[in-house]
Short mmCIF file of N, CA and C and ligand atoms in Angstrom, two decimals:
data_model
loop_
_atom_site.label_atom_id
_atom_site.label_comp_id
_atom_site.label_asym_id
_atom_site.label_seq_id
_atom_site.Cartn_x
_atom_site.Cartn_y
_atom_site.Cartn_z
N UNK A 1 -116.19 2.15 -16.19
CA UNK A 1 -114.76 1.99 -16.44
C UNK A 1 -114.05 1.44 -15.19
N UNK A 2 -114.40 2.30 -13.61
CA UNK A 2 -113.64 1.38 -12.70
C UNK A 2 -113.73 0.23 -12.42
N UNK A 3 -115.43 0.16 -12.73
CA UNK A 3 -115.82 -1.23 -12.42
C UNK A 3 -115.21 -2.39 -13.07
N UNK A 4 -115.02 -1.90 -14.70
CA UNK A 4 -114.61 -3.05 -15.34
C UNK A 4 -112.84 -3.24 -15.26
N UNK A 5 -112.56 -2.28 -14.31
CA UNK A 5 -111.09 -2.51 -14.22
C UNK A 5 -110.90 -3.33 -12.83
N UNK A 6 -111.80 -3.19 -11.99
CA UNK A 6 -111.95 -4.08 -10.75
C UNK A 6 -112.24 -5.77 -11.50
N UNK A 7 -113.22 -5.71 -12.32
CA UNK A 7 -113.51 -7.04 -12.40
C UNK A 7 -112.56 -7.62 -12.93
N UNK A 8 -111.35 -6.92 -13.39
CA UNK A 8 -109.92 -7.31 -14.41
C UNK A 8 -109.17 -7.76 -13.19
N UNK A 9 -109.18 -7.02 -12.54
CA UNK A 9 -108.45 -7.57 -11.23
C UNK A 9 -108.43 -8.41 -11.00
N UNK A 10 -109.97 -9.02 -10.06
CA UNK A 10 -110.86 -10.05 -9.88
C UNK A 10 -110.08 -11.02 -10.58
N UNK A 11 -110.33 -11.26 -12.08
CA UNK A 11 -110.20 -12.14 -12.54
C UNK A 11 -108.75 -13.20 -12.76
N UNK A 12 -107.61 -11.81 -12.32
CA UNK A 12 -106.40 -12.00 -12.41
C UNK A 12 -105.96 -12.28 -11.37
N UNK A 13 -106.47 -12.35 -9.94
CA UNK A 13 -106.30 -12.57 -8.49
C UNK A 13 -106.62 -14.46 -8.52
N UNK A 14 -108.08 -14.31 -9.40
CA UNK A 14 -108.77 -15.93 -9.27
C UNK A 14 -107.37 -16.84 -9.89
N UNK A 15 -107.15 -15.65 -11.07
CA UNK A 15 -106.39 -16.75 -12.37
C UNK A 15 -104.88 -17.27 -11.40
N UNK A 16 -104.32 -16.22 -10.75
CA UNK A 16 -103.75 -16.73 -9.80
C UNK A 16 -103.20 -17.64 -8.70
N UNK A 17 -104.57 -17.57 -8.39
CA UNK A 17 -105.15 -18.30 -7.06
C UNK A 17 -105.28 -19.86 -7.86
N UNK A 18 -105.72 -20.02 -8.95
CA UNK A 18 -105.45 -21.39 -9.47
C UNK A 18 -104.32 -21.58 -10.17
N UNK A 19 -103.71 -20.87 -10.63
CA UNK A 19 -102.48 -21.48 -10.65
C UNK A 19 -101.29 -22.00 -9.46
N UNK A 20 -101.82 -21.28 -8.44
CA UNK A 20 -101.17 -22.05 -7.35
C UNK A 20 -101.47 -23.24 -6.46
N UNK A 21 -102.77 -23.24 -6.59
CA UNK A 21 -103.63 -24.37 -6.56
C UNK A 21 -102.87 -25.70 -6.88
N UNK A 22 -103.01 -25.38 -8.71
CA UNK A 22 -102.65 -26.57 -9.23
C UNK A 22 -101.15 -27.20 -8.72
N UNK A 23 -100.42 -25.49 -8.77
CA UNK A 23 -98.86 -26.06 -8.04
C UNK A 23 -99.09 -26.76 -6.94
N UNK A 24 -99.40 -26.71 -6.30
CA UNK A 24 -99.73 -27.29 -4.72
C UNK A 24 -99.95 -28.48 -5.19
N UNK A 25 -100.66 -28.63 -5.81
CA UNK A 25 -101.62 -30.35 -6.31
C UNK A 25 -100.45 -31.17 -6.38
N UNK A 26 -99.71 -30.14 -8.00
CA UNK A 26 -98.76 -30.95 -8.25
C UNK A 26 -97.28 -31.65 -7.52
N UNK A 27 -97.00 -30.55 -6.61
CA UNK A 27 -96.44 -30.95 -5.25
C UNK A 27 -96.65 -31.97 -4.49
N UNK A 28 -98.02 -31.82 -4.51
CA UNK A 28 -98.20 -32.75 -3.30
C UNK A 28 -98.25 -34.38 -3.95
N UNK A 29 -98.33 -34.52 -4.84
CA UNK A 29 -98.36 -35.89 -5.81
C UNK A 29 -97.39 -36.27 -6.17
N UNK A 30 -96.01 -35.59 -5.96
CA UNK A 30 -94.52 -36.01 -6.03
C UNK A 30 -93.88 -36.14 -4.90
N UNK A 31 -94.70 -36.58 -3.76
CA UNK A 31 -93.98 -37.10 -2.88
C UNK A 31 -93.39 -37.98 -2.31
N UNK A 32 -92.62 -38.39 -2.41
CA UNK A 32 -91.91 -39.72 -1.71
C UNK A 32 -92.78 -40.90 -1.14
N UNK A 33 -92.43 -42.24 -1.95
CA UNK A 33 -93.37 -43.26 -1.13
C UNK A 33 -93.47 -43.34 0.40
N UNK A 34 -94.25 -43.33 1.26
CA UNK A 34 -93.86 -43.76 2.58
C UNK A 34 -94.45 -41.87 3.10
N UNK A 35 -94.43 -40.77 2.70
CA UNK A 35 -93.86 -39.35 3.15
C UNK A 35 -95.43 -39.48 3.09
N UNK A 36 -96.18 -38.55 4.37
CA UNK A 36 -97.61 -37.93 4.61
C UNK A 36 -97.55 -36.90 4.12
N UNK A 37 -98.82 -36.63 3.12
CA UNK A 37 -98.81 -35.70 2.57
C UNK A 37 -99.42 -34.21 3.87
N UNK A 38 -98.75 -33.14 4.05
CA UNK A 38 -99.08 -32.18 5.01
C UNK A 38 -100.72 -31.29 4.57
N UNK A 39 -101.54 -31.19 5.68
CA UNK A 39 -102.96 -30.73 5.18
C UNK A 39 -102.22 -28.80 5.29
N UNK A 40 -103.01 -28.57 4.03
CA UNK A 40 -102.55 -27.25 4.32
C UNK A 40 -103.37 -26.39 5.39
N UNK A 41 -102.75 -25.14 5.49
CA UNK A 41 -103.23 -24.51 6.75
C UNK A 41 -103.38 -23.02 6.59
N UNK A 42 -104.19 -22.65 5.32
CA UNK A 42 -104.63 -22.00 5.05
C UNK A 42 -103.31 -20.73 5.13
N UNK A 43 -102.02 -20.57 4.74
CA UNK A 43 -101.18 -19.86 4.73
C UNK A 43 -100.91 -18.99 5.82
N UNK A 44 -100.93 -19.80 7.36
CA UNK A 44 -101.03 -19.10 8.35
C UNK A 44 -99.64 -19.18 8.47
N UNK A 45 -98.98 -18.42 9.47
CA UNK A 45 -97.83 -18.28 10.00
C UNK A 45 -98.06 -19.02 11.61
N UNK A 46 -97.71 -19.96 11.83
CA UNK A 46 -97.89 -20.53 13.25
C UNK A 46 -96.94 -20.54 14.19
N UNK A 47 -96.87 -20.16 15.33
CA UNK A 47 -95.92 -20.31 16.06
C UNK A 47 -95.51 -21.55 16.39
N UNK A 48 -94.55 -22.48 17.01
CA UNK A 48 -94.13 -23.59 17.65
C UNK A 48 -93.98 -23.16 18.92
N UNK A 49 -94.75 -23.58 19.52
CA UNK A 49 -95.11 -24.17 21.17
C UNK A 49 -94.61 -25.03 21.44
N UNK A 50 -94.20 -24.99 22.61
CA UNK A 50 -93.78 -26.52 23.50
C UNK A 50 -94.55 -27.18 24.63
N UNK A 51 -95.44 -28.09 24.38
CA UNK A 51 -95.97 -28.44 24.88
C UNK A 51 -96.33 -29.60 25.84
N UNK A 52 -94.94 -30.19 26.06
CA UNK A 52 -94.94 -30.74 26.97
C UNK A 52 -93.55 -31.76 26.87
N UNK A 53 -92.97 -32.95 26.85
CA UNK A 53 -92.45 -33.58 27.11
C UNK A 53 -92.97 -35.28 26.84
N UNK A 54 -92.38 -36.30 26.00
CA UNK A 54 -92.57 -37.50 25.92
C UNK A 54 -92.78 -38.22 27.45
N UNK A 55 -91.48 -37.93 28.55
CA UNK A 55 -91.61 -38.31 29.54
C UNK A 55 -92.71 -38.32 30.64
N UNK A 56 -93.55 -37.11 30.36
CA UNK A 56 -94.72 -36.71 31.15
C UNK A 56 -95.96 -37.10 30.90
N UNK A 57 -95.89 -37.59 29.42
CA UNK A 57 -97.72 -38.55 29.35
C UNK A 57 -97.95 -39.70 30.09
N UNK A 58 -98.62 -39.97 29.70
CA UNK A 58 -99.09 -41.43 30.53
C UNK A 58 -100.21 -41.73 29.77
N UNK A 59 -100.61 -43.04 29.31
CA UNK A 59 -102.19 -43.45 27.98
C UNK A 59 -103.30 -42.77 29.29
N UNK A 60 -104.23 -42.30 28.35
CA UNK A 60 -105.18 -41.64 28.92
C UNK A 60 -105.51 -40.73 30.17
N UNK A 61 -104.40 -40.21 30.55
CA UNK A 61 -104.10 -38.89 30.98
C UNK A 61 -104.09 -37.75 30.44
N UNK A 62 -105.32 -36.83 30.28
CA UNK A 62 -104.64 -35.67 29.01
C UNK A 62 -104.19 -34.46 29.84
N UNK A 63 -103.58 -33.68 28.85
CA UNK A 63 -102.36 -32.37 29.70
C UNK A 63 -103.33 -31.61 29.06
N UNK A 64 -103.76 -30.53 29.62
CA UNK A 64 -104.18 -29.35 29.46
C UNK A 64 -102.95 -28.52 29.21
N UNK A 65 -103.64 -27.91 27.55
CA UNK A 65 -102.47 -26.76 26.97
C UNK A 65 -102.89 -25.58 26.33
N UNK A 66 -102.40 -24.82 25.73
CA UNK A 66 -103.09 -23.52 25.16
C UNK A 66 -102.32 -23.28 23.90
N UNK A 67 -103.09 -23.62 22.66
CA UNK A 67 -102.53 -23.42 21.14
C UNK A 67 -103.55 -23.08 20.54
N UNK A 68 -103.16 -21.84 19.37
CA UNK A 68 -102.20 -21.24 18.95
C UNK A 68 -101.45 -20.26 20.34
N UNK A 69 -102.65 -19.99 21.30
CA UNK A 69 -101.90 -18.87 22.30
C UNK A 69 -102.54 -19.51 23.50
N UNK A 70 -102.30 -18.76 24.57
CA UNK A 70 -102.99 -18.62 25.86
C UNK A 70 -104.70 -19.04 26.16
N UNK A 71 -105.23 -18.12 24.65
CA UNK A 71 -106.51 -18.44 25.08
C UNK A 71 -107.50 -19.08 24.34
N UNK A 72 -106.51 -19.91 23.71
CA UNK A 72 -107.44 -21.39 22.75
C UNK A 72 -106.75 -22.46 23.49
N UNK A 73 -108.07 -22.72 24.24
CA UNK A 73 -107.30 -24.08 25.44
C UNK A 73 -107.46 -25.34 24.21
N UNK A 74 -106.83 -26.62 24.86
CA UNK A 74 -106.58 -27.68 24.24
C UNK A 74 -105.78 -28.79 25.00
N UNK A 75 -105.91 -29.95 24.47
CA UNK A 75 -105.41 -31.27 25.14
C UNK A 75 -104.22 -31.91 24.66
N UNK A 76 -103.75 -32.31 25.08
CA UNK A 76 -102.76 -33.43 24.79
C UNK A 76 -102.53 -34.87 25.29
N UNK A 77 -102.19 -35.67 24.13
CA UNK A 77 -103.20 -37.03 24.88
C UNK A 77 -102.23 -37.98 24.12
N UNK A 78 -102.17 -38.68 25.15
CA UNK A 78 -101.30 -40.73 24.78
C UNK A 78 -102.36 -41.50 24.73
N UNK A 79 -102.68 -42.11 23.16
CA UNK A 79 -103.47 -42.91 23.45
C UNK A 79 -103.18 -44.19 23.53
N UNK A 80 -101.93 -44.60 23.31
CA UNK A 80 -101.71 -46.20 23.72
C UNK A 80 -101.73 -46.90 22.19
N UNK A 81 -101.87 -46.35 21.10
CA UNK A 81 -102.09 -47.03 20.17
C UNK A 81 -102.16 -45.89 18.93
N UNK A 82 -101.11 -46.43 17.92
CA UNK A 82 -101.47 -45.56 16.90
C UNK A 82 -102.33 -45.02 15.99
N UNK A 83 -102.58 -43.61 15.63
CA UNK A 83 -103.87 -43.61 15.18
C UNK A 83 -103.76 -42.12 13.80
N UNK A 84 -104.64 -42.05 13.30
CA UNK A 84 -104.47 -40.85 12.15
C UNK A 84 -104.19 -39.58 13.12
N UNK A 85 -102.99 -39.27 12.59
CA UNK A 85 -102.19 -37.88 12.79
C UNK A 85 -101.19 -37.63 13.68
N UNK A 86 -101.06 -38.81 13.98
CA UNK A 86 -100.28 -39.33 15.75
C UNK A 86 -99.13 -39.15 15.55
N UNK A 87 -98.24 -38.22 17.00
CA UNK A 87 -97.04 -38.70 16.40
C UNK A 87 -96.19 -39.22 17.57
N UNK A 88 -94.68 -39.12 17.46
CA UNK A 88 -94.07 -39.38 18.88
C UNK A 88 -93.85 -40.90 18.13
N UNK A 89 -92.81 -42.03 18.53
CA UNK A 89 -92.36 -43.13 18.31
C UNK A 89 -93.67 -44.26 18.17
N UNK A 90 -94.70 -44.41 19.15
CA UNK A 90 -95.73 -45.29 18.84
C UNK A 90 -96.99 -44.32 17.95
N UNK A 91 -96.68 -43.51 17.11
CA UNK A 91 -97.91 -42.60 16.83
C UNK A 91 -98.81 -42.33 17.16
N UNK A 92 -98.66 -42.54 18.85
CA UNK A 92 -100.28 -42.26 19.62
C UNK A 92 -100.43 -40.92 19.97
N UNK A 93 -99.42 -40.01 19.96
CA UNK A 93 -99.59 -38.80 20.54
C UNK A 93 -100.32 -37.75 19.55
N UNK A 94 -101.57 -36.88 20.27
CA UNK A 94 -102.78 -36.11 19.56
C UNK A 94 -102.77 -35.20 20.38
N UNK A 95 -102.73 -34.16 19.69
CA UNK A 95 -103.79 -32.75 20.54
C UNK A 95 -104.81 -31.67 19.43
N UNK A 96 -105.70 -31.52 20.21
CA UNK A 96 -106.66 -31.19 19.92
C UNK A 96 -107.15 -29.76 20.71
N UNK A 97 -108.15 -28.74 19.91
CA UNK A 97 -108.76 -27.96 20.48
C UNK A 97 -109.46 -27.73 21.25
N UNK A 98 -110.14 -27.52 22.91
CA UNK A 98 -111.33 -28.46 23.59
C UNK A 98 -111.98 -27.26 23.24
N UNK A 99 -112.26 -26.52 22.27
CA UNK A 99 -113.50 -25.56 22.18
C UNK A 99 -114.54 -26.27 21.43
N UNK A 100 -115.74 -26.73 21.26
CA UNK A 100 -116.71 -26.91 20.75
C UNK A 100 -116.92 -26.27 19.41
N UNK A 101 -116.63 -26.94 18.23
CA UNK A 101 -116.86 -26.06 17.23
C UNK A 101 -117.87 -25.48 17.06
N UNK A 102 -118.94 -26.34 17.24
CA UNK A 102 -120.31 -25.54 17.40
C UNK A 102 -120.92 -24.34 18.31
N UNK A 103 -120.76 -24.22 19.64
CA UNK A 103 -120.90 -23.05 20.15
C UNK A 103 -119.51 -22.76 21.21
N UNK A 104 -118.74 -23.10 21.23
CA UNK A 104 -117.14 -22.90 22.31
C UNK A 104 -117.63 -23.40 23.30
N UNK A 105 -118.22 -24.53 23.85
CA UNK A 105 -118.47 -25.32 25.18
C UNK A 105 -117.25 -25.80 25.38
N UNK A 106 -116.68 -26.07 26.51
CA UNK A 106 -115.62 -26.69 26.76
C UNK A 106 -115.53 -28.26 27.05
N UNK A 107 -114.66 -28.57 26.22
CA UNK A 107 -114.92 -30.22 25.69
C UNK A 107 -114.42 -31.33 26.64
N UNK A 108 -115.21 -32.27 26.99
CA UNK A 108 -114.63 -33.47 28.27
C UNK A 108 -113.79 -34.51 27.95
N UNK A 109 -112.87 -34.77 28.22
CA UNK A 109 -112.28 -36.34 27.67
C UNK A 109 -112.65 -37.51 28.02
N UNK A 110 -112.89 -38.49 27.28
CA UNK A 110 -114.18 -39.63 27.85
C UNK A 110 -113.28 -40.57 27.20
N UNK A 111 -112.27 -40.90 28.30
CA UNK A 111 -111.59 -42.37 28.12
C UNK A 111 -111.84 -43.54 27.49
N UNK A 112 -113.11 -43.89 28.10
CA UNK A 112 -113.57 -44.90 27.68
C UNK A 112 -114.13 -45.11 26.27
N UNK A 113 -114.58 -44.35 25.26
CA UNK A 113 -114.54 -44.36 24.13
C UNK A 113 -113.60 -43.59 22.86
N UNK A 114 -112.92 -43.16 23.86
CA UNK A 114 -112.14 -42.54 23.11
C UNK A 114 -111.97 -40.89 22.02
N UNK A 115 -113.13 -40.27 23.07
CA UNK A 115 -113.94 -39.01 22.17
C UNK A 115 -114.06 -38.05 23.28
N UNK A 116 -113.90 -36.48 22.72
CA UNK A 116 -114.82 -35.71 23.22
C UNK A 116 -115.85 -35.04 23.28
N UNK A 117 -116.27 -35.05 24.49
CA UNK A 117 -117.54 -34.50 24.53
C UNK A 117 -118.07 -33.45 25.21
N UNK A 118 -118.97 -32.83 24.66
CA UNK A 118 -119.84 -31.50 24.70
C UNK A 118 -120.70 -31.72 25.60
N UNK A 119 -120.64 -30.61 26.83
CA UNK A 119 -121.59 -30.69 27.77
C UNK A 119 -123.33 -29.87 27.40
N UNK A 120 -122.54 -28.55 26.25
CA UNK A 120 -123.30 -27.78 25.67
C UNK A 120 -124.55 -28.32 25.06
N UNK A 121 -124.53 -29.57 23.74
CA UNK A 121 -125.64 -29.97 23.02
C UNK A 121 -125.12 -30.77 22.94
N UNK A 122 -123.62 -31.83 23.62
CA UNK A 122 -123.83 -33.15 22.97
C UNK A 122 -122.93 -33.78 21.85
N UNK A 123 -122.32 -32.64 20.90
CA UNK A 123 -121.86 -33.23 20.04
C UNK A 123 -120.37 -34.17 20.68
N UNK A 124 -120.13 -35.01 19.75
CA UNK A 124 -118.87 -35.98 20.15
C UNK A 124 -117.76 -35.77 18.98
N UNK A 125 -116.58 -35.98 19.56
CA UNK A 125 -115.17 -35.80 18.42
C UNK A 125 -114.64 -37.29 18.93
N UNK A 126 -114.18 -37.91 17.92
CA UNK A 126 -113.50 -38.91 17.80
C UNK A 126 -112.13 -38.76 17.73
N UNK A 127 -111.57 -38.67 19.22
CA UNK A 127 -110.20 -38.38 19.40
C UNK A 127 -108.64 -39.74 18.11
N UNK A 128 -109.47 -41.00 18.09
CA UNK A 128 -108.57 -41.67 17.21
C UNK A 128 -108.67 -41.24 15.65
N UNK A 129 -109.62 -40.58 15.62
CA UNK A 129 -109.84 -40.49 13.82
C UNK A 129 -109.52 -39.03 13.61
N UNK A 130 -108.43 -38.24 14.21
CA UNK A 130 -107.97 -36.99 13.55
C UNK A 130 -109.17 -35.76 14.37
N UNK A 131 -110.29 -36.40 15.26
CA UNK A 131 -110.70 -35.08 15.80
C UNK A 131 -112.40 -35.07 15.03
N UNK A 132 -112.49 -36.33 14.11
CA UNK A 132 -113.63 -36.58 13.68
C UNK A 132 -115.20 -36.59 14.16
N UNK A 133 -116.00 -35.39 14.04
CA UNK A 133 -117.46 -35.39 14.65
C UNK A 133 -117.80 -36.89 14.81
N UNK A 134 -118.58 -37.51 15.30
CA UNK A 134 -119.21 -38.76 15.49
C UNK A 134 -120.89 -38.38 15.93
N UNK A 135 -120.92 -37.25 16.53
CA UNK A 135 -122.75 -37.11 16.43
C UNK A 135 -122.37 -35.64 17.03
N UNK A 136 -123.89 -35.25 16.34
CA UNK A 136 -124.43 -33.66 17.33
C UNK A 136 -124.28 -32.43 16.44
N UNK A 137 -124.10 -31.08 17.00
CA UNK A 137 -124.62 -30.25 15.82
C UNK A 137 -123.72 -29.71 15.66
N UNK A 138 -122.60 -29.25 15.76
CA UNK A 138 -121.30 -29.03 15.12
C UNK A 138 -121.29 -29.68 13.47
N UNK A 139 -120.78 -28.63 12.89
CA UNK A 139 -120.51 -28.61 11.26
C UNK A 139 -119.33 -28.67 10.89
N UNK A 140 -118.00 -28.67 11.81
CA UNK A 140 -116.82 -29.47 11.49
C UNK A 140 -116.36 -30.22 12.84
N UNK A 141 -115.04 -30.88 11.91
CA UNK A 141 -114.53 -31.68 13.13
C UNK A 141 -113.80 -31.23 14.13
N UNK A 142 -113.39 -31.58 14.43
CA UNK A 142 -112.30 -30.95 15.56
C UNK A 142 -110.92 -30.43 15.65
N UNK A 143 -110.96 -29.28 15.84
CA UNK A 143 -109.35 -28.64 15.66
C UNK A 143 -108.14 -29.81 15.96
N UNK A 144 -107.60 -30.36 15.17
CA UNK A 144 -106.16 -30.85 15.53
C UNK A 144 -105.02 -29.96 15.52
N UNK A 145 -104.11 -30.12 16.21
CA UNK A 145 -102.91 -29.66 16.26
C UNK A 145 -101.97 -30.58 15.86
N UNK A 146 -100.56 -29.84 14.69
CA UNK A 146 -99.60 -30.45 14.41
C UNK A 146 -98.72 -30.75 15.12
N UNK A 147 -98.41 -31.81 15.68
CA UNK A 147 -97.21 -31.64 16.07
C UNK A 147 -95.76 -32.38 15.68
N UNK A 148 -94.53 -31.79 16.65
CA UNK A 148 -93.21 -32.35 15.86
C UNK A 148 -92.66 -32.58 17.19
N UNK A 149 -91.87 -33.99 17.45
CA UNK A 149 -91.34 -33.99 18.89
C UNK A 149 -89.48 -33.86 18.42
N UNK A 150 -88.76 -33.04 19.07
CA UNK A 150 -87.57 -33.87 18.77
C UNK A 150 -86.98 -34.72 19.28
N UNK A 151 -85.38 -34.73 19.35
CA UNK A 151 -84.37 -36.02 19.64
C UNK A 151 -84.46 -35.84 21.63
N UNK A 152 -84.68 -34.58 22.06
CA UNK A 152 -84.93 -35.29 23.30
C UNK A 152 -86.23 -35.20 24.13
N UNK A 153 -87.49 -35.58 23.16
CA UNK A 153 -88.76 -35.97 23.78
C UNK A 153 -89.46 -34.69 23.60
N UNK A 154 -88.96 -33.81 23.35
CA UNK A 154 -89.96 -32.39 23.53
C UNK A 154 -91.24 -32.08 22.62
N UNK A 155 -92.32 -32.14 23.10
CA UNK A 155 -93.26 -32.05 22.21
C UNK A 155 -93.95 -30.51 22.02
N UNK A 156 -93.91 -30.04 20.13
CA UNK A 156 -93.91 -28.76 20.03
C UNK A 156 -95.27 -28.76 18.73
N UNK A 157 -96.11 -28.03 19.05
CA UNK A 157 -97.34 -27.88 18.72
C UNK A 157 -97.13 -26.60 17.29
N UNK A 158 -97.15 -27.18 15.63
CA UNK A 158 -96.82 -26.42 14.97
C UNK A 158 -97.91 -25.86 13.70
N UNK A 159 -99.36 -25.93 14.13
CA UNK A 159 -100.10 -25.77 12.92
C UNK A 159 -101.38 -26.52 13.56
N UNK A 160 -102.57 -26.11 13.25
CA UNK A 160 -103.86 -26.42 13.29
C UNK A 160 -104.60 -26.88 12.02
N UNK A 161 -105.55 -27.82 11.77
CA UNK A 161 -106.11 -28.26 10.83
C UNK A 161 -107.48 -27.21 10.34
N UNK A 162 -107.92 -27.04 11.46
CA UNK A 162 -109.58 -26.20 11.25
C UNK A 162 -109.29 -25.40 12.03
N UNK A 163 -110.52 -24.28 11.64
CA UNK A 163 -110.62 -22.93 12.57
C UNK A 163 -111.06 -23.47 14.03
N UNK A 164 -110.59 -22.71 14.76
CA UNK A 164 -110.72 -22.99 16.11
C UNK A 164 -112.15 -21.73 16.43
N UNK A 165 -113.40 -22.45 17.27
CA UNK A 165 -114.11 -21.80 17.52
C UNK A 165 -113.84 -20.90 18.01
N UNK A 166 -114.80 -19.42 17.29
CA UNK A 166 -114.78 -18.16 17.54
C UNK A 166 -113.69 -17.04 17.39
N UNK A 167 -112.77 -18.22 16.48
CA UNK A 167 -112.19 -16.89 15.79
C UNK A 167 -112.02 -16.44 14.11
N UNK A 168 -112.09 -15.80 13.81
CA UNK A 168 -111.84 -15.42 12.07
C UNK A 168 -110.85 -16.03 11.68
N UNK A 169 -109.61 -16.06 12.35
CA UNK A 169 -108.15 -16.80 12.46
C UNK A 169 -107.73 -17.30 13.55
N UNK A 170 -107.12 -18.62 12.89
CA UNK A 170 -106.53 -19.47 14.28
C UNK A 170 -105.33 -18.54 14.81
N UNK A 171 -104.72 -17.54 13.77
CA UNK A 171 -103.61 -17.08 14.43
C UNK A 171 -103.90 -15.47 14.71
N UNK A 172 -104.07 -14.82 15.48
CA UNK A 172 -104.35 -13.39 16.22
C UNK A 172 -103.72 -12.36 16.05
FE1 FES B 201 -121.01 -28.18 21.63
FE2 FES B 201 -123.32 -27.07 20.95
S1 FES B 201 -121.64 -26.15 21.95
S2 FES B 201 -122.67 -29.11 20.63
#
């Protein structure tokens, strides 16, 4: 009897869970020509960080930062050219997680191709393509961070794409 009142549950949690689904779907398919559709983020509550300033980049200089908190380090980076997820007036501006999805190695910025890289085993993230693996043993891509600048240059870090290595939740 409890059991089959649990599995009633179950089933009414799932039935749920797709009906909001579909809302979402349908949301997201009525959006305005021109409008990016937002990746969801797993119903986290994220803080907004400020992370630096338009005035203070420079192309291929990255700022060392810490999102969601203190102790998920991460980059911030001008790349000179617009690219998927970019934002700021030329859409070059990206930040990213430098933890290694695969084991938390701490990740290098390699100018010259435009990726980071793992001192650990190697793997590479493709800093222009959203944080995209490009080789090695990592099983996702690379934490991106959202961000939103406003009217006077301030750049504020509001949401993560993927779990950030080694935690259950990006948010603590
Ligand atoms: Fe980065 Fe293994 S820790 S590839």
């Amino acid at each position: 009897m409890k059991c089959n009142r649990l599995v009633d549950v179950g089933r009414r949690q799932f039935l749920r869970g797709g009906v909001l689904g579909v809302a979402g779907a349908a949301a997201a398919t009525v959006l305005p020509s021109g409008a990016r559709a937002e990746t969801p983020r797993a119903m986290l509550d994220y803080p907004a960080a400020k992370l630096g300033n338009l005035a203070d980049l420079k192309v291929d200089v990255p700022v060392d930062i810490g999102y969601p908190d203190a102790d998920s380090p991460g980059i911030l980076l001008k790349l000179g050219t617009p690219v998927e997820g970019g934002a700021g007036p030329e859409g070059d501006i990206v930040a990213y997680s430098v933890l290694c999805p695969h084991k938390g190695y701490p990740l290098a910025w390699n100018a010259a191709d435009r990726t980071l890289n793992c001192p650990g085993h190697y793997s590479r993230f493709d800093a222009e393509k959203g944080g995209q693996q490009v080789w090695g043993h990592a099983t996702q891509n690379l934490p991106q961070f959202a961000l939103r600048i406003d009217e006077a240059g301030d750049i504020f870090a509001e949401g993560v794409d993927e779990l950030i290595y080694g935690r259950l939740s990006n948010v603590l």
